[in-house]
């Protein structure tokens, strides 16, 4: 489960998911990773029915080309099923694309 916590933490950071946080001070927030993980694993009903979605085949292909795609695709689909993210809006994330570009440049330099 520790590996799952790290993956969920990375996913939250990459896509800017703001749920499951509590304010602990002025401009300071604490992420409740345990609640986030439990929701991903155990929820039966969507959190926000208006955002229920699934990755398109093009999105899946793009993510599968990344080293982390094998675990990101199922987690993103699960977040979409629960309405935690609207995957129809696309996966426009500069951090993810910057990471892929950096990894590709590194691989070419070896």
Short mmCIF file of N, CA, C and O in Angstrom, two decimals:
data_model
loop_
_atom_site.label_atom_id
_atom_site.label_comp_id
_atom_site.label_asym_id
_atom_site.label_seq_id
_atom_site.Cartn_x
_atom_site.Cartn_y
_atom_site.Cartn_z
N UNK A 1 0.81 -1.20 0.00
CA UNK A 1 0.00 0.00 0.00
C UNK A 1 0.85 1.27 0.00
O UNK A 1 0.41 2.30 -0.45
N UNK A 2 2.06 1.17 0.52
CA UNK A 2 2.93 2.35 0.54
C UNK A 2 3.20 2.82 -0.88
O UNK A 2 3.23 4.01 -1.16
N UNK A 3 3.39 1.86 -1.80
CA UNK A 3 3.62 2.19 -3.20
C UNK A 3 2.40 2.91 -3.77
O UNK A 3 2.53 3.87 -4.53
N UNK A 4 1.20 2.47 -3.39
CA UNK A 4 -0.03 3.10 -3.86
C UNK A 4 -0.10 4.53 -3.35
O UNK A 4 -0.49 5.44 -4.09
N UNK A 5 0.28 4.78 -2.11
CA UNK A 5 0.25 6.13 -1.56
C UNK A 5 1.15 7.06 -2.35
O UNK A 5 0.78 8.19 -2.65
N UNK A 6 2.33 6.59 -2.70
CA UNK A 6 3.26 7.40 -3.49
C UNK A 6 2.68 7.70 -4.87
O UNK A 6 2.75 8.82 -5.35
N UNK A 7 2.08 6.70 -5.49
CA UNK A 7 1.47 6.89 -6.81
C UNK A 7 0.33 7.89 -6.76
O UNK A 7 0.20 8.76 -7.62
N UNK A 8 -0.51 7.77 -5.74
CA UNK A 8 -1.62 8.71 -5.59
C UNK A 8 -1.10 10.12 -5.33
O UNK A 8 -1.64 11.10 -5.85
N UNK A 9 -0.04 10.24 -4.54
CA UNK A 9 0.55 11.55 -4.27
C UNK A 9 1.07 12.17 -5.56
O UNK A 9 0.84 13.35 -5.83
N UNK A 10 1.76 11.38 -6.38
CA UNK A 10 2.27 11.87 -7.66
C UNK A 10 1.12 12.27 -8.58
O UNK A 10 1.18 13.29 -9.26
N UNK A 11 0.08 11.47 -8.61
CA UNK A 11 -1.08 11.74 -9.46
C UNK A 11 -1.76 13.03 -9.04
O UNK A 11 -2.12 13.86 -9.88
N UNK A 12 -1.93 13.21 -7.74
CA UNK A 12 -2.55 14.45 -7.23
C UNK A 12 -1.73 15.66 -7.65
O UNK A 12 -2.27 16.66 -8.09
N UNK A 13 -0.42 15.56 -7.50
CA UNK A 13 0.45 16.68 -7.86
C UNK A 13 0.43 16.98 -9.34
O UNK A 13 0.38 18.13 -9.76
N UNK A 14 0.47 15.93 -10.15
CA UNK A 14 0.52 16.11 -11.60
C UNK A 14 -0.75 16.74 -12.15
O UNK A 14 -0.69 17.55 -13.06
N UNK A 15 -1.89 16.40 -11.59
CA UNK A 15 -3.16 16.89 -12.12
C UNK A 15 -3.83 17.93 -11.25
O UNK A 15 -4.91 18.38 -11.55
N UNK A 16 -3.16 18.31 -10.16
CA UNK A 16 -3.68 19.39 -9.33
C UNK A 16 -5.00 19.08 -8.66
O UNK A 16 -5.80 19.98 -8.43
N UNK A 17 -5.24 17.82 -8.33
CA UNK A 17 -6.49 17.46 -7.66
C UNK A 17 -6.50 18.08 -6.27
O UNK A 17 -5.57 17.91 -5.50
N UNK A 18 -7.56 18.81 -5.96
CA UNK A 18 -7.60 19.58 -4.72
C UNK A 18 -8.44 18.94 -3.61
O UNK A 18 -8.52 19.48 -2.52
N UNK A 19 -9.06 17.81 -3.86
CA UNK A 19 -9.89 17.19 -2.84
C UNK A 19 -9.08 16.57 -1.71
O UNK A 19 -7.87 16.41 -1.81
N UNK A 20 -9.75 16.27 -0.62
CA UNK A 20 -9.16 15.61 0.53
C UNK A 20 -8.03 16.41 1.16
O UNK A 20 -6.96 15.90 1.45
N UNK A 21 -8.28 17.69 1.36
CA UNK A 21 -7.32 18.54 2.06
C UNK A 21 -8.01 19.20 3.24
O UNK A 21 -9.24 19.35 3.25
N UNK A 22 -7.23 19.55 4.23
CA UNK A 22 -7.77 20.30 5.36
C UNK A 22 -6.83 21.46 5.65
O UNK A 22 -5.61 21.35 5.51
N UNK A 23 -7.41 22.59 6.01
CA UNK A 23 -6.61 23.77 6.30
C UNK A 23 -6.06 23.64 7.70
O UNK A 23 -6.80 23.41 8.66
N UNK A 24 -4.74 23.80 7.85
CA UNK A 24 -4.10 23.68 9.16
C UNK A 24 -3.50 25.00 9.62
O UNK A 24 -2.94 25.08 10.69
N UNK A 25 -3.62 26.01 8.82
CA UNK A 25 -3.13 27.34 9.16
C UNK A 25 -3.44 28.28 8.03
O UNK A 25 -4.00 27.89 7.01
N UNK A 26 -3.06 29.53 8.22
CA UNK A 26 -3.31 30.50 7.16
C UNK A 26 -2.43 30.14 5.96
O UNK A 26 -1.21 30.05 6.07
N UNK A 27 -3.07 29.88 4.84
CA UNK A 27 -2.39 29.48 3.60
C UNK A 27 -1.61 28.18 3.73
O UNK A 27 -0.64 27.95 3.01
N UNK A 28 -1.99 27.33 4.67
CA UNK A 28 -1.33 26.03 4.85
C UNK A 28 -2.39 24.93 4.84
O UNK A 28 -3.40 25.02 5.54
N UNK A 29 -2.15 23.91 4.03
CA UNK A 29 -3.10 22.81 3.88
C UNK A 29 -2.38 21.48 4.06
O UNK A 29 -1.22 21.34 3.70
N UNK A 30 -3.10 20.53 4.59
CA UNK A 30 -2.58 19.18 4.77
C UNK A 30 -3.42 18.25 3.91
O UNK A 30 -4.65 18.30 3.93
N UNK A 31 -2.75 17.39 3.16
CA UNK A 31 -3.44 16.44 2.29
C UNK A 31 -3.75 15.19 3.09
O UNK A 31 -2.88 14.64 3.77
N UNK A 32 -4.99 14.73 3.00
CA UNK A 32 -5.39 13.49 3.66
C UNK A 32 -5.27 12.36 2.64
O UNK A 32 -6.24 11.96 2.01
N UNK A 33 -4.05 11.87 2.47
CA UNK A 33 -3.78 10.83 1.48
C UNK A 33 -4.50 9.54 1.80
O UNK A 33 -4.96 8.84 0.90
N UNK A 34 -4.64 9.23 3.09
CA UNK A 34 -5.32 7.99 3.48
C UNK A 34 -6.79 8.02 3.04
O UNK A 34 -7.29 7.05 2.47
N UNK A 35 -7.47 9.14 3.25
CA UNK A 35 -8.88 9.25 2.83
C UNK A 35 -8.97 9.20 1.31
O UNK A 35 -9.89 8.58 0.77
N UNK A 36 -8.04 9.83 0.62
CA UNK A 36 -8.00 9.81 -0.84
C UNK A 36 -7.84 8.38 -1.34
O UNK A 36 -8.58 7.92 -2.20
N UNK A 37 -6.90 7.64 -0.77
CA UNK A 37 -6.66 6.26 -1.16
C UNK A 37 -7.86 5.38 -0.85
O UNK A 37 -8.27 4.57 -1.69
N UNK A 38 -8.46 5.54 0.32
CA UNK A 38 -9.63 4.73 0.67
C UNK A 38 -10.79 4.99 -0.28
O UNK A 38 -11.52 4.07 -0.64
N UNK A 39 -10.96 6.23 -0.69
CA UNK A 39 -12.03 6.56 -1.63
C UNK A 39 -11.78 5.90 -2.97
O UNK A 39 -12.68 5.30 -3.56
N UNK A 40 -10.56 5.98 -3.47
CA UNK A 40 -10.20 5.36 -4.74
C UNK A 40 -10.49 3.86 -4.69
O UNK A 40 -11.01 3.27 -5.63
N UNK A 41 -10.15 3.23 -3.58
CA UNK A 41 -10.27 1.78 -3.47
C UNK A 41 -11.68 1.31 -3.15
O UNK A 41 -12.08 0.23 -3.58
N UNK A 42 -12.46 2.09 -2.40
CA UNK A 42 -13.70 1.56 -1.84
C UNK A 42 -14.99 2.23 -2.29
O UNK A 42 -16.07 1.70 -2.04
N UNK A 43 -14.94 3.41 -2.89
CA UNK A 43 -16.17 4.13 -3.23
C UNK A 43 -17.01 3.34 -4.22
O UNK A 43 -16.49 2.74 -5.16
N UNK A 44 -18.30 3.37 -4.01
CA UNK A 44 -19.25 2.67 -4.89
C UNK A 44 -20.02 3.64 -5.77
O UNK A 44 -20.44 3.28 -6.85
N UNK A 45 -20.22 4.86 -5.30
CA UNK A 45 -20.99 5.88 -6.00
C UNK A 45 -20.08 7.03 -6.42
O UNK A 45 -19.12 7.34 -5.72
N UNK A 46 -20.39 7.69 -7.53
CA UNK A 46 -19.60 8.86 -7.95
C UNK A 46 -19.67 9.99 -6.93
O UNK A 46 -20.71 10.21 -6.30
N UNK A 47 -18.58 10.69 -6.77
CA UNK A 47 -18.52 11.85 -5.89
C UNK A 47 -19.18 13.03 -6.57
O UNK A 47 -19.90 13.79 -5.96
N UNK A 48 -18.92 13.20 -7.86
CA UNK A 48 -19.53 14.27 -8.65
C UNK A 48 -19.99 13.65 -9.97
O UNK A 48 -19.19 13.45 -10.89
N UNK A 49 -21.28 13.33 -10.06
CA UNK A 49 -21.82 12.64 -11.22
C UNK A 49 -21.64 13.42 -12.52
O UNK A 49 -21.54 12.82 -13.60
N UNK A 50 -21.53 14.73 -12.46
CA UNK A 50 -21.36 15.53 -13.67
C UNK A 50 -19.98 15.37 -14.31
O UNK A 50 -19.78 15.71 -15.46
N UNK A 51 -19.03 14.86 -13.54
CA UNK A 51 -17.66 14.69 -14.05
C UNK A 51 -17.31 13.24 -14.39
O UNK A 51 -16.18 12.96 -14.76
N UNK A 52 -18.25 12.33 -14.25
CA UNK A 52 -17.96 10.92 -14.52
C UNK A 52 -17.52 10.78 -15.97
O UNK A 52 -18.18 11.25 -16.89
N UNK A 53 -16.36 10.15 -16.17
CA UNK A 53 -15.77 10.05 -17.51
C UNK A 53 -14.74 8.92 -17.52
O UNK A 53 -14.46 8.31 -16.50
N UNK A 54 -14.20 8.68 -18.69
CA UNK A 54 -13.19 7.63 -18.88
C UNK A 54 -12.17 8.16 -19.88
O UNK A 54 -12.49 8.98 -20.74
N UNK A 55 -10.95 7.70 -19.77
CA UNK A 55 -9.91 8.10 -20.71
C UNK A 55 -10.27 7.65 -22.12
O UNK A 55 -10.76 6.54 -22.31
N UNK A 56 -10.02 8.50 -23.09
CA UNK A 56 -10.24 8.12 -24.48
C UNK A 56 -9.10 7.19 -24.91
O UNK A 56 -8.07 7.09 -24.23
N UNK A 57 -9.25 6.53 -26.04
CA UNK A 57 -8.19 5.65 -26.52
C UNK A 57 -6.92 6.44 -26.83
O UNK A 57 -5.81 5.96 -26.59
N UNK A 58 -7.05 7.67 -27.34
CA UNK A 58 -5.88 8.50 -27.60
C UNK A 58 -5.16 8.89 -26.31
O UNK A 58 -3.93 8.87 -26.25
N UNK A 59 -5.93 9.24 -25.28
CA UNK A 59 -5.33 9.57 -23.99
C UNK A 59 -4.60 8.36 -23.41
O UNK A 59 -3.49 8.47 -22.89
N UNK A 60 -5.24 7.19 -23.52
CA UNK A 60 -4.62 5.97 -23.01
C UNK A 60 -3.32 5.68 -23.74
O UNK A 60 -2.31 5.36 -23.10
N UNK A 61 -3.31 5.80 -25.06
CA UNK A 61 -2.09 5.57 -25.83
C UNK A 61 -0.98 6.53 -25.42
O UNK A 61 0.18 6.13 -25.27
N UNK A 62 -1.33 7.81 -25.24
CA UNK A 62 -0.34 8.80 -24.83
C UNK A 62 0.26 8.44 -23.48
O UNK A 62 1.48 8.46 -23.30
N UNK A 63 -0.60 8.08 -22.52
CA UNK A 63 -0.10 7.74 -21.18
C UNK A 63 0.68 6.44 -21.17
O UNK A 63 1.66 6.31 -20.42
N UNK A 64 0.28 5.47 -21.97
CA UNK A 64 0.99 4.19 -22.01
C UNK A 64 2.42 4.37 -22.53
O UNK A 64 3.28 3.55 -22.22
N UNK A 65 2.67 5.43 -23.29
CA UNK A 65 4.01 5.66 -23.79
C UNK A 65 4.95 6.18 -22.70
O UNK A 65 6.17 6.13 -22.85
N UNK A 66 4.39 6.67 -21.61
CA UNK A 66 5.20 7.15 -20.49
C UNK A 66 5.57 5.97 -19.60
O UNK A 66 4.81 4.99 -19.50
N UNK A 67 6.71 6.04 -18.93
CA UNK A 67 7.11 4.94 -18.03
C UNK A 67 6.09 4.66 -16.94
O UNK A 67 5.93 3.53 -16.51
N UNK A 68 5.38 5.67 -16.49
CA UNK A 68 4.40 5.50 -15.42
C UNK A 68 3.00 5.19 -15.94
O UNK A 68 2.06 5.06 -15.16
N UNK A 69 2.85 5.03 -17.23
CA UNK A 69 1.54 4.82 -17.82
C UNK A 69 0.83 3.57 -17.34
O UNK A 69 -0.39 3.55 -17.23
N UNK A 70 1.58 2.53 -17.03
CA UNK A 70 0.95 1.26 -16.63
C UNK A 70 0.13 1.40 -15.35
O UNK A 70 -0.86 0.71 -15.17
N UNK A 71 0.52 2.28 -14.46
CA UNK A 71 -0.27 2.48 -13.24
C UNK A 71 -1.13 3.73 -13.30
O UNK A 71 -2.12 3.83 -12.61
N UNK A 72 -0.75 4.70 -14.14
CA UNK A 72 -1.54 5.93 -14.21
C UNK A 72 -2.89 5.72 -14.90
O UNK A 72 -3.89 6.28 -14.48
N UNK A 73 -2.91 4.91 -15.94
CA UNK A 73 -4.15 4.70 -16.70
C UNK A 73 -5.26 4.15 -15.80
O UNK A 73 -6.36 4.71 -15.76
N UNK A 74 -5.02 3.07 -15.05
CA UNK A 74 -6.11 2.56 -14.19
C UNK A 74 -6.53 3.56 -13.10
O UNK A 74 -7.71 3.70 -12.80
N UNK A 75 -5.57 4.28 -12.51
CA UNK A 75 -5.92 5.24 -11.46
C UNK A 75 -6.69 6.43 -12.02
O UNK A 75 -7.67 6.87 -11.42
N UNK A 76 -6.28 6.93 -13.18
CA UNK A 76 -7.02 8.04 -13.79
C UNK A 76 -8.42 7.60 -14.19
O UNK A 76 -9.39 8.34 -13.99
N UNK A 77 -8.53 6.39 -14.74
CA UNK A 77 -9.87 5.88 -15.08
C UNK A 77 -10.74 5.76 -13.83
O UNK A 77 -11.93 6.07 -13.86
N UNK A 78 -10.16 5.31 -12.74
CA UNK A 78 -10.92 5.18 -11.48
C UNK A 78 -11.36 6.55 -10.99
O UNK A 78 -12.51 6.73 -10.56
N UNK A 79 -10.47 7.54 -11.07
CA UNK A 79 -10.84 8.90 -10.67
C UNK A 79 -11.96 9.43 -11.58
O UNK A 79 -12.86 10.12 -11.11
N UNK A 80 -11.89 9.08 -12.85
CA UNK A 80 -12.95 9.48 -13.78
C UNK A 80 -14.27 8.81 -13.47
O UNK A 80 -15.33 9.43 -13.53
N UNK A 81 -14.23 7.51 -13.12
CA UNK A 81 -15.45 6.78 -12.75
C UNK A 81 -16.13 7.41 -11.54
O UNK A 81 -17.35 7.41 -11.44
N UNK A 82 -15.32 7.91 -10.62
CA UNK A 82 -15.86 8.50 -9.39
C UNK A 82 -16.20 9.98 -9.55
O UNK A 82 -16.73 10.60 -8.62
N UNK A 83 -15.90 10.55 -10.71
CA UNK A 83 -16.17 11.96 -10.93
C UNK A 83 -15.22 12.88 -10.20
O UNK A 83 -15.52 14.04 -9.95
N UNK A 84 -14.06 12.37 -9.84
CA UNK A 84 -13.07 13.19 -9.16
C UNK A 84 -12.33 14.09 -10.15
O UNK A 84 -11.77 15.11 -9.76
N UNK A 85 -12.30 13.68 -11.40
CA UNK A 85 -11.69 14.45 -12.48
C UNK A 85 -12.58 14.30 -13.70
O UNK A 85 -13.14 13.23 -13.91
N UNK A 86 -12.68 15.34 -14.49
CA UNK A 86 -13.41 15.24 -15.75
C UNK A 86 -12.38 14.97 -16.84
O UNK A 86 -11.71 15.89 -17.32
N UNK A 87 -12.25 13.71 -17.21
CA UNK A 87 -11.23 13.31 -18.18
C UNK A 87 -11.60 13.74 -19.60
O UNK A 87 -10.75 13.71 -20.48
N UNK A 88 -12.83 14.18 -19.80
CA UNK A 88 -13.23 14.68 -21.11
C UNK A 88 -12.57 16.01 -21.42
O UNK A 88 -12.45 16.40 -22.57
N UNK A 89 -12.15 16.72 -20.38
CA UNK A 89 -11.48 18.00 -20.58
C UNK A 89 -10.07 17.82 -21.12
O UNK A 89 -9.42 18.77 -21.50
N UNK A 90 -9.59 16.60 -21.11
CA UNK A 90 -8.25 16.33 -21.61
C UNK A 90 -7.24 16.30 -20.50
O UNK A 90 -7.52 16.64 -19.35
N UNK A 91 -6.07 15.87 -20.85
CA UNK A 91 -4.99 15.75 -19.88
C UNK A 91 -3.92 16.79 -20.15
O UNK A 91 -2.74 16.50 -20.21
N UNK A 92 -4.35 18.00 -20.35
CA UNK A 92 -3.40 19.08 -20.61
C UNK A 92 -2.74 19.43 -19.30
O UNK A 92 -3.33 20.07 -18.44
N UNK A 93 -1.53 18.95 -19.15
CA UNK A 93 -0.78 19.19 -17.93
C UNK A 93 0.66 19.48 -18.29
O UNK A 93 1.38 18.59 -18.71
N UNK A 94 1.09 20.70 -18.11
CA UNK A 94 2.46 21.05 -18.48
C UNK A 94 3.51 20.24 -17.73
O UNK A 94 4.55 19.91 -18.27
N UNK A 95 3.23 19.88 -16.46
CA UNK A 95 4.20 19.11 -15.69
C UNK A 95 4.41 17.74 -16.32
O UNK A 95 5.53 17.26 -16.42
N UNK A 96 3.32 17.10 -16.74
CA UNK A 96 3.42 15.77 -17.33
C UNK A 96 4.16 15.83 -18.66
O UNK A 96 5.05 15.02 -18.92
N UNK A 97 3.82 16.80 -19.49
CA UNK A 97 4.49 16.92 -20.77
C UNK A 97 5.96 17.29 -20.59
O UNK A 97 6.81 16.82 -21.33
N UNK A 98 6.27 18.13 -19.61
CA UNK A 98 7.66 18.50 -19.34
C UNK A 98 8.43 17.26 -18.88
O UNK A 98 9.55 17.03 -19.31
N UNK A 99 7.82 16.45 -18.03
CA UNK A 99 8.46 15.22 -17.57
C UNK A 99 8.74 14.29 -18.74
O UNK A 99 9.85 13.78 -18.88
N UNK A 100 7.75 14.09 -19.62
CA UNK A 100 7.95 13.22 -20.77
C UNK A 100 9.03 13.76 -21.69
O UNK A 100 9.87 13.01 -22.19
N UNK A 101 9.05 15.06 -21.92
CA UNK A 101 10.05 15.67 -22.78
C UNK A 101 11.44 15.50 -22.19
O UNK A 101 12.40 15.19 -22.89
N UNK A 102 11.55 15.70 -20.88
CA UNK A 102 12.84 15.54 -20.20
C UNK A 102 13.31 14.09 -20.29
O UNK A 102 14.49 13.83 -20.58
N UNK A 103 12.40 13.14 -20.05
CA UNK A 103 12.78 11.73 -20.12
C UNK A 103 13.19 11.33 -21.55
O UNK A 103 14.17 10.61 -21.74
N UNK A 104 12.46 11.82 -22.53
CA UNK A 104 12.81 11.51 -23.92
C UNK A 104 14.17 12.09 -24.28
O UNK A 104 14.97 11.44 -24.94
N UNK A 105 14.44 13.32 -23.85
CA UNK A 105 15.74 13.95 -24.13
C UNK A 105 16.85 13.17 -23.45
O UNK A 105 17.93 12.94 -24.03
N UNK A 106 16.60 12.73 -22.23
CA UNK A 106 17.60 11.94 -21.49
C UNK A 106 17.88 10.62 -22.22
O UNK A 106 19.03 10.23 -22.39
N UNK A 107 16.83 9.94 -22.65
CA UNK A 107 17.01 8.66 -23.36
C UNK A 107 17.79 8.84 -24.65
O UNK A 107 18.61 8.01 -25.01
N UNK A 108 17.52 9.95 -25.37
CA UNK A 108 18.25 10.20 -26.61
C UNK A 108 19.72 10.50 -26.36
O UNK A 108 20.56 10.23 -27.20
N UNK A 109 20.02 11.05 -25.18
CA UNK A 109 21.40 11.44 -24.89
C UNK A 109 22.27 10.26 -24.46
O UNK A 109 23.48 10.34 -24.46
N UNK A 110 21.63 9.15 -24.10
CA UNK A 110 22.39 7.98 -23.62
C UNK A 110 22.99 7.24 -24.79
O UNK A 110 22.52 7.05 -25.80
#
